Amino acid sequence: IQAIGHLKKLPNRSAGEQKQYRRARVEFQRRLAIPFSCLCIAIFAMALGIQPSRAGRSWGLSANISVGILAVVVYYLIFAFAVAAGENGTIPVAGVWIPDILFFFLGLYVFRMIESEKWAAVSETIGLLVERVSARISGPSSSWISSGVSSR
């Protein structure tokens, strides 16, 4: 924090000092955003685990855990991109907060969907999605297998 104050007071900064100043500002925002990320990911995780699958499928818990792990990986990928883009000047320094804001609102959205009972459970939604995708992939070409007709 002292380095930011020192660099901020310099009237004519060289390119190297400007880059150092931007990195210090990004680092400061990163140190603020990381603790807040725990809250944002926890809200999303609670939304995943708040309602168990009603369909009686045994893979419901593992689907929720898989989505949770995938969400954390996606969060950190977005966070790393935001930090790198902030240091390069591609996005504003406050862009480090983008993953936190994204996951906070995503968690609130999932809570709202579960609360309104439009979305019974994450695992059921994943199951329906997998069934739809597998039906599209298998399509009419596999109907001869299920009807017992051979291709000879």
GROMACS .gro file of C-alpha atoms in nm:
model
  152
    1ILE     CA    1   0.000   0.000   0.000
    2GLN     CA    2   0.290   0.235   0.070
    3ALA     CA    3   0.429   0.158  -0.276
    4ILE     CA    4   0.101   0.266  -0.435
    5GLY     CA    5   0.108   0.595  -0.248
    6HIS     CA    6   0.470   0.655  -0.345
    7LEU     CA    7   0.412   0.574  -0.712
    8LYS     CA    8   0.094   0.781  -0.721
    9LYS     CA    9   0.282   1.095  -0.610
   10LEU     CA   10   0.530   1.081  -0.896
   11PRO     CA   11   0.415   1.342  -1.152
   12ASN     CA   12   0.594   1.216  -1.462
   13ARG     CA   13   0.620   0.842  -1.453
   14SER     CA   14   0.822   0.644  -1.700
   15ALA     CA   15   0.665   0.349  -1.881
   16GLY     CA   16   0.823   0.109  -1.631
   17GLU     CA   17   0.691   0.306  -1.335
   18GLN     CA   18   0.342   0.320  -1.489
   19LYS     CA   19   0.347  -0.057  -1.534
   20GLN     CA   20   0.465  -0.100  -1.175
   21TYR     CA   21   0.192   0.137  -1.055
   22ARG     CA   22  -0.076  -0.058  -1.248
   23ARG     CA   23   0.054  -0.390  -1.111
   24ALA     CA   24   0.047  -0.253  -0.756
   25ARG     CA   25  -0.312  -0.133  -0.803
   26VAL     CA   26  -0.416  -0.472  -0.948
   27GLU     CA   27  -0.245  -0.650  -0.660
   28PHE     CA   28  -0.430  -0.429  -0.411
   29GLN     CA   29  -0.766  -0.508  -0.578
   30ARG     CA   30  -0.675  -0.877  -0.596
   31ARG     CA   31  -0.606  -0.884  -0.222
   32LEU     CA   32  -0.949  -0.734  -0.160
   33ALA     CA   33  -1.130  -0.958  -0.410
   34ILE     CA   34  -0.991  -1.293  -0.293
   35PRO     CA   35  -1.162  -1.292   0.050
   36PHE     CA   36  -1.487  -1.179  -0.110
   37SER     CA   37  -1.461  -1.471  -0.353
   38CYS     CA   38  -1.515  -1.711  -0.064
   39LEU     CA   39  -1.856  -1.557  -0.003
   40CYS     CA   40  -1.948  -1.559  -0.373
   41ILE     CA   41  -1.848  -1.921  -0.429
   42ALA     CA   42  -2.018  -2.022  -0.101
   43ILE     CA   43  -2.346  -1.866  -0.218
   44PHE     CA   44  -2.322  -2.057  -0.546
   45ALA     CA   45  -2.229  -2.380  -0.363
   46MET     CA   46  -2.520  -2.346  -0.121
   47ALA     CA   47  -2.752  -2.306  -0.416
   48LEU     CA   48  -2.613  -2.628  -0.563
   49GLY     CA   49  -2.656  -2.826  -0.245
   50ILE     CA   50  -2.972  -2.676  -0.102
   51GLN     CA   51  -3.215  -2.918  -0.262
   52PRO     CA   52  -3.140  -3.284  -0.325
   53SER     CA   53  -3.257  -3.457  -0.640
   54ARG     CA   54  -3.618  -3.576  -0.624
   55ALA     CA   55  -3.589  -3.810  -0.917
   56GLY     CA   56  -3.428  -4.083  -0.707
   57ARG     CA   57  -3.116  -4.091  -0.920
   58SER     CA   58  -2.810  -4.199  -0.730
   59TRP     CA   59  -2.578  -3.968  -0.924
   60GLY     CA   60  -2.747  -3.647  -0.807
   61LEU     CA   61  -2.494  -3.574  -0.533
   62SER     CA   62  -2.199  -3.650  -0.757
   63ALA     CA   63  -2.345  -3.422  -1.026
   64ASN     CA   64  -2.373  -3.138  -0.775
   65ILE     CA   65  -2.017  -3.196  -0.654
   66SER     CA   66  -1.889  -3.208  -1.012
   67VAL     CA   67  -2.066  -2.883  -1.099
   68GLY     CA   68  -1.923  -2.726  -0.783
   69ILE     CA   69  -1.566  -2.830  -0.868
   70LEU     CA   70  -1.612  -2.714  -1.226
   71ALA     CA   71  -1.747  -2.380  -1.099
   72VAL     CA   72  -1.440  -2.324  -0.879
   73VAL     CA   73  -1.207  -2.405  -1.169
   74VAL     CA   74  -1.400  -2.169  -1.399
   75TYR     CA   75  -1.391  -1.899  -1.129
   76TYR     CA   76  -1.013  -1.918  -1.096
   77LEU     CA   77  -0.963  -1.921  -1.474
   78ILE     CA   78  -1.174  -1.606  -1.507
   79PHE     CA   79  -0.993  -1.453  -1.209
   80ALA     CA   80  -0.648  -1.527  -1.354
   81PHE     CA   81  -0.755  -1.379  -1.689
   82ALA     CA   82  -0.891  -1.067  -1.516
   83VAL     CA   83  -0.569  -1.017  -1.316
   84ALA     CA   84  -0.352  -1.059  -1.627
   85ALA     CA   85  -0.575  -0.828  -1.832
   86GLY     CA   86  -0.574  -0.572  -1.551
   87GLU     CA   87  -0.194  -0.576  -1.530
   88ASN     CA   88  -0.165  -0.534  -1.907
   89GLY     CA   89  -0.414  -0.248  -1.912
   90THR     CA   90  -0.665  -0.435  -2.129
   91ILE     CA   91  -0.939  -0.392  -1.870
   92PRO     CA   92  -0.965  -0.147  -1.581
   93VAL     CA   93  -0.800  -0.239  -1.253
   94ALA     CA   94  -1.143  -0.299  -1.098
   95GLY     CA   95  -1.194  -0.577  -1.354
   96VAL     CA   96  -1.041  -0.812  -1.097
   97TRP     CA   97  -1.386  -0.808  -0.935
   98ILE     CA   98  -1.561  -0.949  -1.245
   99PRO     CA   99  -1.555  -1.317  -1.132
  100ASP     CA  100  -1.681  -1.224  -0.785
  101ILE     CA  101  -1.972  -1.025  -0.925
  102LEU     CA  102  -2.049  -1.294  -1.183
  103PHE     CA  103  -2.058  -1.579  -0.930
  104PHE     CA  104  -2.251  -1.374  -0.675
  105PHE     CA  105  -2.532  -1.305  -0.921
  106LEU     CA  106  -2.516  -1.659  -1.060
  107GLY     CA  107  -2.567  -1.794  -0.707
  108LEU     CA  108  -2.859  -1.558  -0.649
  109TYR     CA  109  -3.011  -1.666  -0.982
  110VAL     CA  110  -2.985  -2.035  -0.892
  111PHE     CA  111  -3.140  -1.961  -0.550
  112ARG     CA  112  -3.429  -1.783  -0.722
  113MET     CA  113  -3.485  -2.070  -0.963
  114ILE     CA  114  -3.490  -2.324  -0.680
  115GLU     CA  115  -3.714  -2.102  -0.469
  116SER     CA  116  -3.967  -2.065  -0.749
  117GLU     CA  117  -3.957  -2.445  -0.802
  118LYS     CA  118  -3.906  -2.393  -1.174
  119TRP     CA  119  -3.579  -2.573  -1.130
  120ALA     CA  120  -3.618  -2.864  -0.889
  121ALA     CA  121  -3.250  -2.948  -0.852
  122VAL     CA  122  -2.927  -2.894  -1.035
  123SER     CA  123  -2.874  -3.268  -1.076
  124GLU     CA  124  -3.217  -3.311  -1.235
  125THR     CA  125  -3.145  -3.030  -1.478
  126ILE     CA  126  -2.809  -3.187  -1.566
  127GLY     CA  127  -2.981  -3.525  -1.609
  128LEU     CA  128  -3.239  -3.379  -1.846
  129LEU     CA  129  -2.966  -3.202  -2.040
  130VAL     CA  130  -2.763  -3.523  -2.071
  131GLU     CA  131  -3.073  -3.713  -2.188
  132ARG     CA  132  -3.152  -3.448  -2.451
  133VAL     CA  133  -2.795  -3.440  -2.579
  134SER     CA  134  -2.768  -3.819  -2.593
  135ALA     CA  135  -3.104  -3.837  -2.774
  136ARG     CA  136  -2.980  -3.585  -3.032
  137ILE     CA  137  -2.650  -3.766  -3.075
  138SER     CA  138  -2.807  -4.108  -3.110
  139GLY     CA  139  -3.097  -3.969  -3.317
  140PRO     CA  140  -3.283  -4.179  -3.573
  141SER     CA  141  -2.971  -4.369  -3.681
  142SER     CA  142  -2.983  -4.586  -3.368
  143SER     CA  143  -3.354  -4.664  -3.396
  144TRP     CA  144  -3.279  -4.980  -3.600
  145ILE     CA  145  -3.084  -5.114  -3.302
  146SER     CA  146  -3.369  -5.070  -3.058
  147SER     CA  147  -3.626  -5.217  -3.302
  148GLY     CA  148  -3.422  -5.534  -3.355
  149VAL     CA  149  -3.369  -5.482  -3.727
  150SER     CA  150  -3.026  -5.574  -3.855
  151SER     CA  151  -2.845  -5.371  -4.115
  152ARG     CA  152  -2.761  -5.675  -4.334
   0.00000   0.00000   0.00000
